[in-house]
Short mmCIF file of C-alpha atoms and ligand atoms in Angstrom, two decimals:
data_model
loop_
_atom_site.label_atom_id
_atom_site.label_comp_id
_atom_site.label_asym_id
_atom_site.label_seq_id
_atom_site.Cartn_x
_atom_site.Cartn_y
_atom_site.Cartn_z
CA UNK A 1 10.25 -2.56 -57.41
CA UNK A 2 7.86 -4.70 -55.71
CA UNK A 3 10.04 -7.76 -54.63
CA UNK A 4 9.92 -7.11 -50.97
CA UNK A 5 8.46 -9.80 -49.10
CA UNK A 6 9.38 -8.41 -45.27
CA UNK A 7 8.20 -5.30 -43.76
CA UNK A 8 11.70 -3.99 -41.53
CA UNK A 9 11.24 -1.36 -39.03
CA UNK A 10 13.16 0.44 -37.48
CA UNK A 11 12.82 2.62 -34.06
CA UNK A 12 16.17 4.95 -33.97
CA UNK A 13 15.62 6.53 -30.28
CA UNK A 14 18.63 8.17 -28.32
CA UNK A 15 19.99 5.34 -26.54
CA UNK A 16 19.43 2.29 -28.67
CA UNK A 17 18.43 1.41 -32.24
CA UNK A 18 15.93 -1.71 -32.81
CA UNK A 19 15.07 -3.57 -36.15
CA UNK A 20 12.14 -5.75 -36.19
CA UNK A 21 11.22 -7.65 -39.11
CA UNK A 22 6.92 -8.48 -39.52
CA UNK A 23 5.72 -11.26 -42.04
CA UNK A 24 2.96 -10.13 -44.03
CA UNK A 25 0.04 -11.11 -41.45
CA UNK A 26 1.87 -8.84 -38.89
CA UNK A 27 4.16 -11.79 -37.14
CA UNK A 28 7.17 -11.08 -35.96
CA UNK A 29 10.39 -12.74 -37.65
CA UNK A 30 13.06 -10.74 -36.36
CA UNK A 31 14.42 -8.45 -33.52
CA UNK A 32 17.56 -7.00 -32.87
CA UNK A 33 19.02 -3.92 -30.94
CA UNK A 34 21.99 -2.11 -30.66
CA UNK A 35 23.44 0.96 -28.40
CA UNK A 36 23.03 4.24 -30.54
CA UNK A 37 26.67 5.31 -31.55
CA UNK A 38 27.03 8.52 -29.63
CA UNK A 39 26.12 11.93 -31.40
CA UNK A 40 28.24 10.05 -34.21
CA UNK A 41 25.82 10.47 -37.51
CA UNK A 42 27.91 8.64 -40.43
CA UNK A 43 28.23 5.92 -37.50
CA UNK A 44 24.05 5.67 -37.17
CA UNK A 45 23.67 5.30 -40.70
CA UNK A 46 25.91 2.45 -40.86
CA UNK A 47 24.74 0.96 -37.99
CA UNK A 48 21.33 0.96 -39.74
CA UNK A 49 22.61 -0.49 -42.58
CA UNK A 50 24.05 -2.93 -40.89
CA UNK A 51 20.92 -4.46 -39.33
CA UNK A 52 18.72 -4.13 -41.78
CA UNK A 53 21.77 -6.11 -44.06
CA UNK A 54 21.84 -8.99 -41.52
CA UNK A 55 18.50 -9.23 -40.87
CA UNK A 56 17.81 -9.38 -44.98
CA UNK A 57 20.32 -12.31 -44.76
CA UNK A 58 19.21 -14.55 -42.19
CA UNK A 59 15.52 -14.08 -43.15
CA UNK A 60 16.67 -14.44 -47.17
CA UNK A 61 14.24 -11.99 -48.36
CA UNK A 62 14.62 -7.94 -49.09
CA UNK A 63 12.26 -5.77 -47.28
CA UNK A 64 10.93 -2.31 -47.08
CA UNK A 65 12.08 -0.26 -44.72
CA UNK A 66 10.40 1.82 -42.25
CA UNK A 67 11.73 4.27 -39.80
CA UNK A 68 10.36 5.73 -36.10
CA UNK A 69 12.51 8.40 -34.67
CA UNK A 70 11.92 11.25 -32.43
CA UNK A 71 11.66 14.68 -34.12
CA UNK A 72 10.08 15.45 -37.45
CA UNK A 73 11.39 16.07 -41.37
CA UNK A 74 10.56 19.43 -42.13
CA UNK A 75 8.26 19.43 -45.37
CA UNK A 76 10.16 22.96 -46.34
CA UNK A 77 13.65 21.31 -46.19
CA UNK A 78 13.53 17.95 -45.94
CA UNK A 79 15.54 18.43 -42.92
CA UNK A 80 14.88 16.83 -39.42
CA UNK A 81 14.31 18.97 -36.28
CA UNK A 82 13.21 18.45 -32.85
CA UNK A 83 14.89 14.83 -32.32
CA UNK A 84 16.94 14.12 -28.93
CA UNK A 85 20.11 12.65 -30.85
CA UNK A 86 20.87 16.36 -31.76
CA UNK A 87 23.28 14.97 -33.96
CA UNK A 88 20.63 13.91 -36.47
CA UNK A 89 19.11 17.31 -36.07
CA UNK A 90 19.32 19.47 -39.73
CA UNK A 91 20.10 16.76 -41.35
CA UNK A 92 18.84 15.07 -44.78
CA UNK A 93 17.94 12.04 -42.79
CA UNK A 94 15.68 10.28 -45.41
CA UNK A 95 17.74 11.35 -48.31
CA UNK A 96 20.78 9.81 -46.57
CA UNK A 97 19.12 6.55 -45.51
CA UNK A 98 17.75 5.91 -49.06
CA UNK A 99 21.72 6.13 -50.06
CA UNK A 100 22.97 3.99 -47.30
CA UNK A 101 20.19 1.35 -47.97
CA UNK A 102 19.83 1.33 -51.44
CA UNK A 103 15.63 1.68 -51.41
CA UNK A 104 13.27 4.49 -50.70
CA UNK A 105 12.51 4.83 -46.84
CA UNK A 106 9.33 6.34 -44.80
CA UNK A 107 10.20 7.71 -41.66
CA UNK A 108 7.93 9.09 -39.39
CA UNK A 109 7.76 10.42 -35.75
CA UNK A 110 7.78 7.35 -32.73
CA UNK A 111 4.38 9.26 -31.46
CA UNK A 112 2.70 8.87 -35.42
CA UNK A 113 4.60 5.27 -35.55
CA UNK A 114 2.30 4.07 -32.08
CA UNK A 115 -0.73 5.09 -33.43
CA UNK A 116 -0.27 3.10 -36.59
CA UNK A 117 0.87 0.03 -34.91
CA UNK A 118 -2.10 -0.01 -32.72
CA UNK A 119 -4.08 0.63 -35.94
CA UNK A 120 -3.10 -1.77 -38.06
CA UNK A 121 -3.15 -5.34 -35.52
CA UNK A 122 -3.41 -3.42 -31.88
CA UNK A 123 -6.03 -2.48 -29.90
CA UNK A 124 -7.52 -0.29 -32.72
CA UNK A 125 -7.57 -2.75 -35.41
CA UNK A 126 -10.20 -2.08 -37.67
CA UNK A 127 -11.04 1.66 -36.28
CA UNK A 128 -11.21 4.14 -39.46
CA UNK A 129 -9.61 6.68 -37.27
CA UNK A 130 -7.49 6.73 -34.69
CA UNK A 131 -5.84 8.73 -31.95
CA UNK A 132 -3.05 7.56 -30.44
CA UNK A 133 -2.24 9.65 -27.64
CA UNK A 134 0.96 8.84 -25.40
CA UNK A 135 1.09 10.11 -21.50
CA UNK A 136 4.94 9.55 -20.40
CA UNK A 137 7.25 12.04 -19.75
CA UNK A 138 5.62 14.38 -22.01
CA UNK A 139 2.43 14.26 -24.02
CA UNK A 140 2.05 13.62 -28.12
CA UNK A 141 -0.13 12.14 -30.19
CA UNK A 142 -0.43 10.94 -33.90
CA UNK A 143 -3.32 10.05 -35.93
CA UNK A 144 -4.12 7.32 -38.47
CA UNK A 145 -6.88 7.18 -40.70
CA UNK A 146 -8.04 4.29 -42.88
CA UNK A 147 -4.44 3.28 -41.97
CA UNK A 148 -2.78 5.95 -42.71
CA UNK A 149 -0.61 8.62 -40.89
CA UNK A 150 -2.33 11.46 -41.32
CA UNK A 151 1.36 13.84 -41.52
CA UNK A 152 -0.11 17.60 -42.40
CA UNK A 153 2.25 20.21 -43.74
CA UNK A 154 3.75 21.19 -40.72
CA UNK A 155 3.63 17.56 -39.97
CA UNK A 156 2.50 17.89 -36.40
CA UNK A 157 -0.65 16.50 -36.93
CA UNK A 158 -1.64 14.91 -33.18
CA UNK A 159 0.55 16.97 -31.60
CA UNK A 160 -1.88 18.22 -29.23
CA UNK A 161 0.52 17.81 -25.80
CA UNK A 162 1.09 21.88 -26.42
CA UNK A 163 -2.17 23.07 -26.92
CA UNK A 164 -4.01 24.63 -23.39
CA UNK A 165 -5.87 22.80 -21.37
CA UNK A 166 -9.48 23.39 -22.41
CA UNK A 167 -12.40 24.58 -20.33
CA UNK A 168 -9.72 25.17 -17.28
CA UNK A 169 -10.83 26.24 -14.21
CA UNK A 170 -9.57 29.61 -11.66
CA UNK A 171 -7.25 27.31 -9.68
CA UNK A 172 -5.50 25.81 -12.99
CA UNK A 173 -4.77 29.51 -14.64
CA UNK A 174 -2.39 30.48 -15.82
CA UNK A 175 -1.75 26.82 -14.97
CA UNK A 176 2.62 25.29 -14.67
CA UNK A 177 5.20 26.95 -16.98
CA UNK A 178 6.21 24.55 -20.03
CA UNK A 179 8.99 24.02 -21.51
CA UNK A 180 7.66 25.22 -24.40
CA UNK A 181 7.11 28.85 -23.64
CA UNK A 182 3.43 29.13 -22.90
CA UNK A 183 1.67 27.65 -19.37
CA UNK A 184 -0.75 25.46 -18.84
CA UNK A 185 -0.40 23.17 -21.79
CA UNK A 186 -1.89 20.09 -21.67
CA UNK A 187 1.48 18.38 -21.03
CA UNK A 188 2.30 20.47 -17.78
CA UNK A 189 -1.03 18.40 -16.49
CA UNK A 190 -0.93 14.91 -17.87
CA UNK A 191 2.69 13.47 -18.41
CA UNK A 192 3.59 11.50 -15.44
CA UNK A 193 5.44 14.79 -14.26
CA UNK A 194 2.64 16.61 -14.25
CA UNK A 195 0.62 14.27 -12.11
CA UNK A 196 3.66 14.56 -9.48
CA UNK A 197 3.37 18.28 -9.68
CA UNK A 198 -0.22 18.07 -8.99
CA UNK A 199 -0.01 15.60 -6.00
CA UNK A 200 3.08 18.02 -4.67
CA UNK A 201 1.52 21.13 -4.72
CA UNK A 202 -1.72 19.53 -2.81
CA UNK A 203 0.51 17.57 -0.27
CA UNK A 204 4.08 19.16 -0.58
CA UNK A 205 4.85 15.75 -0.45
CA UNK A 206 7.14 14.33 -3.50
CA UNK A 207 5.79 11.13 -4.87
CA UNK A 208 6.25 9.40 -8.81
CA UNK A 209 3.54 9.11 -10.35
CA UNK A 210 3.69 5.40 -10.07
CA UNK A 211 3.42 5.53 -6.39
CA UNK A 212 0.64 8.12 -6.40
CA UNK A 213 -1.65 5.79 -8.45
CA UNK A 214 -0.53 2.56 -6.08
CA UNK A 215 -1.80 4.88 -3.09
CA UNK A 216 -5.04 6.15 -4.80
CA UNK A 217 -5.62 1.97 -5.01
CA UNK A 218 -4.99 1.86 -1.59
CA UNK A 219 -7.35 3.90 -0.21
CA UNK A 220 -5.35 7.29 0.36
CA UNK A 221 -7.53 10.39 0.05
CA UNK A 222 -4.94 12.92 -1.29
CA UNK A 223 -3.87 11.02 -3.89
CA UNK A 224 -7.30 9.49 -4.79
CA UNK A 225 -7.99 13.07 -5.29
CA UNK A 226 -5.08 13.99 -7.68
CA UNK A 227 -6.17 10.71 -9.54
CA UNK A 228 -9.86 12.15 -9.89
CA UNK A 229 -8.10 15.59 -11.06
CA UNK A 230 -6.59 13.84 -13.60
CA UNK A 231 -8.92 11.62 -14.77
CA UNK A 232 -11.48 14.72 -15.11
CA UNK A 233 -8.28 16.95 -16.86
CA UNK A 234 -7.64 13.75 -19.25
CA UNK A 235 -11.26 13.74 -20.01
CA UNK A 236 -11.23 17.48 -21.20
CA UNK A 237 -8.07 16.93 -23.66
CA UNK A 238 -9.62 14.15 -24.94
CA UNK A 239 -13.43 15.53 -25.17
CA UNK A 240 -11.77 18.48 -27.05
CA UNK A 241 -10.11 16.48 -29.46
CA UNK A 242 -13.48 14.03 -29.93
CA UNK A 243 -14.82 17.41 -30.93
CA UNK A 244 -12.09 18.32 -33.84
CA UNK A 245 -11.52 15.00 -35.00
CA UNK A 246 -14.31 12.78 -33.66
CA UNK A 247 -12.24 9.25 -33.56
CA UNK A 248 -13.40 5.60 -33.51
CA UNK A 249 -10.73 4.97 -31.06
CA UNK A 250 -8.38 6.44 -28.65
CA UNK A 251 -5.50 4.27 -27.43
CA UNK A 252 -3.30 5.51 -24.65
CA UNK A 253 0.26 4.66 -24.38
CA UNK A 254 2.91 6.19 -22.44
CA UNK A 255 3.97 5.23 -18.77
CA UNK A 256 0.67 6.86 -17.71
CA UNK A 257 -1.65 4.22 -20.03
CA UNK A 258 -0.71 1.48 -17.42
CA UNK A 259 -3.10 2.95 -15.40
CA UNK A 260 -6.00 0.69 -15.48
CA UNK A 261 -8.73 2.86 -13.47
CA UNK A 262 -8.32 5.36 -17.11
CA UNK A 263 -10.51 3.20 -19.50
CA UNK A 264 -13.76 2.86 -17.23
CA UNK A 265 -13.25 6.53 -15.32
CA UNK A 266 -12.56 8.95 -18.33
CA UNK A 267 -15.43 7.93 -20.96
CA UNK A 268 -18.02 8.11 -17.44
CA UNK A 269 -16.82 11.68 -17.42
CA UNK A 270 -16.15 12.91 -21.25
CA UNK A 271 -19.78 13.29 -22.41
CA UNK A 272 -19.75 16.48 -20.37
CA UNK A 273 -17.80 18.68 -22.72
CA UNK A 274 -18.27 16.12 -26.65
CA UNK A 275 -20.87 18.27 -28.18
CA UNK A 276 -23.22 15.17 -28.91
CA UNK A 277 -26.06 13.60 -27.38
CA UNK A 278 -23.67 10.44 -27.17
CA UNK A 279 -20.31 9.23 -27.29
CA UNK A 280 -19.37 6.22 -29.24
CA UNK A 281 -15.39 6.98 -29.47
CA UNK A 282 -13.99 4.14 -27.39
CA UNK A 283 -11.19 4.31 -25.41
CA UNK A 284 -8.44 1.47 -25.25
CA UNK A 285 -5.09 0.25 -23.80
CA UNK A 286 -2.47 -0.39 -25.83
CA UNK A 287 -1.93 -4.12 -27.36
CA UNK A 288 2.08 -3.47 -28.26
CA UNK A 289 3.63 -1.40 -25.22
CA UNK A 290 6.98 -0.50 -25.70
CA UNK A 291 7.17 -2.27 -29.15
CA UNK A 292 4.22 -0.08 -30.75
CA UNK A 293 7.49 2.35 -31.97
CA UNK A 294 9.42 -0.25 -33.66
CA UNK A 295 6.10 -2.42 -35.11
CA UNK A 296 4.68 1.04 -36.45
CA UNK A 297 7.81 2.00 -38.51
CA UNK A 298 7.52 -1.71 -40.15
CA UNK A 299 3.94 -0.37 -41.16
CA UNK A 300 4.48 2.02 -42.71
CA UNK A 301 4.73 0.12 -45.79
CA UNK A 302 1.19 -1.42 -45.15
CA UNK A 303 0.89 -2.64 -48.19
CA UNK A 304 4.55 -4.21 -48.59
CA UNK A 305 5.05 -8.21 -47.77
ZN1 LIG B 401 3.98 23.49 -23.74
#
C-alpha cells in the first residue's frame, strides 16, 4: 500500500520513547515523548501504538513507521538481543509491532539509525558511503551506503567498538579489560570512559572526560597529552576502517563528537596508517545530535512520503 504520506520514527531507548514525524523534504511535523513503561513489554507496544495513533490524527495522514532501538533482531530468529530494556530481549519485536500497528515496520539499531540520519539531510548528505561512528559511553558504529543501512547477516555491520586497537604500541598491550571479554578493544580507549581511564592512570587524578578536554583548552600539559593520545588512538580506528571500507564520510556522534579540536587534529594524523598516497575521506560533526536516533528510524522508509 503506498498511501503513506509521513515518514514516523520512532527511537524506543530505556528510559523514554520518542515519535517524530518528517514531511517528505525531511521537515519535522511532529515530536512527542513518553517515559518507557518499566520492563513492562505488552505496555511498550501499546504505548507505541498509541503515539504513532495520535500523531496519525493530528497530522491527518498515515505514515510508515520506522523504529531505532538498542540491540539487534537476530537474522536466525527474528528475535532481538543485546537491547538494555531486557524486557524486549528474545522477543519477536518486529513481528509484534507489525500486529500492534497494523503495517510492516523496519527497525534497526540507534547506532545504524545515526548514520542514516546524518546520511540522508546531516552532515553527510550526499556521501555514497558513510560511517557513522558514535564515541559516548561506549563505541558503535553503522554504515549507510547509497542510503542504505548496510545490516549484514549477523547484522553488526559497523560494529567496530570491539575490534583491537590496531597498530598498538608496548605501553597499550594487552591494553584495559572490556566488558566484552577480550582487552584492549577499541572501546576501552575511546568512549568517554576510556579517555578518563587514560588521564587517571597518567595523573591518578579522576577527571570526566568533559573536564579533561576543558583543561587540554586551557593550557594543562597532562591532559593536553591524554587529548593528543587520543586523537592519535582515534586516528588508528578510523585509518583502519578507511582501509576496509574506504568512506566518503565519517561523522562522529556520541558525547565525545562535541569535541571540536577532533575534525582538524585526526585527518592531520590518519594518512600515517590509510594505505594511499592521499586521503579524501572527510571527517564531520554531526548536524542532528541527540535527534540523529529518532530522525534515522523515520528514514528508514527513504522512499515513503
Ligand atoms: Zn570489548
Amino acid at each position: 500500500m503506498s498511501s503513506e504520506k509521513l515518514r514516523l520514527g520512532i527511537d524506543l531507548g530505556g528510559t523514554k520513547i520518542e515519535i517524530i514525524a518528517l514531511a517528505r523534504d525531511g521537515r519535522e511535523l511532529l515530536r512527542r515523548r513518553i517515559a518507557t513503561p518499566d520492563e513492562d513489554y505488552r505496555a511498550i507496544l501499546e504505548g507505541v501504538a498509541d503515539l504513532v495513533a495520535q500523531a496519525e490524527r493530528e497530522l491527518g495522514a498515515r505514515g510508515s513507521v520506522g523504529i531505532g532501538t538498542p540491540g539487534s533482531i537476530s537474522r536466525a530468529t527474528g528475535l532481538l538481543r543485546g537491547s538494555n530494556s531486557v524486557c524486549l530481549n528474545g522477543k519477536p519485536i518486529k513481528a509484534d509491532f507489525e500486529t500492534v500497528l497494523g503495517r510492516e515496520v523496519r527497525i534497526s539499531n540507534d547506532a545504524n539509525c545515526f548514520a542514516l540520519s546524518e546520511a540522508c539531510d546531516g552532515a553527510a548528505k550526499g556521501a555514497d558511503v558513510v560511517f557513522g561512528a558514535i564515541l559516548g559511553t561506549g563505541v558503535g558504529g553503522g554504515i549507510v551506503v547509497g542510503g542504505n543501512v548496510l545490516v549484514g547477516p549477523n547484522g553488526i555491520a559497523g560494529e567496530w567498538g570491539h575490534n583491537p586497537l590496531p597498530w598498538p604500541t608496548d605501553d597499550e598491550r594487552p591494553g584495559p579489560q572490556c566488558f566484552c571479554g577480550h582487552s584492549g578493544c577499541i572501546e576501552t580507549f575511546l568512549s568517554g570512559p576510556g579517555l578518563e581511564r587514560d588521564y587517571f592512570s597518567a595523573t591518578r587524578r579522576r577527571l570526566s572526560s568533559v573536564d579533561i578536554v576543558a583543561k587540554a583548552e586551557g593550557g594543562d600539559a597532562a591532559a593536553e597529552q591524554a587529548m593528543q593520545r587520543y586523537e592519535q588512538r582515534l586516528a588508528r580506528a578510523l585509518a583502519h576502517m578507511i582501509n576496509i571500507l574506504d568512506p566518503d564520510t565519517i561523522v562522529l556522534g556520541g558525547g565525545m563528537s562535541n569535541v571540536r579540536r577532533l575534525y582538524d587534529a585526526v585527518p592531520a594524523l590518519w594518512s600515517e596508517w590509510v594505505f594511499s598516497d592521499r586521503v579524501d575521506t572527510s571527517l564531520v560533526w554531526n548536524t542532528h545530535g541527540d535527534s540523529s536516533g529518532v530522525r534515522g528510524a523515520a528514514w528508514l522508509w527513504p522512499d515513503a512520503g
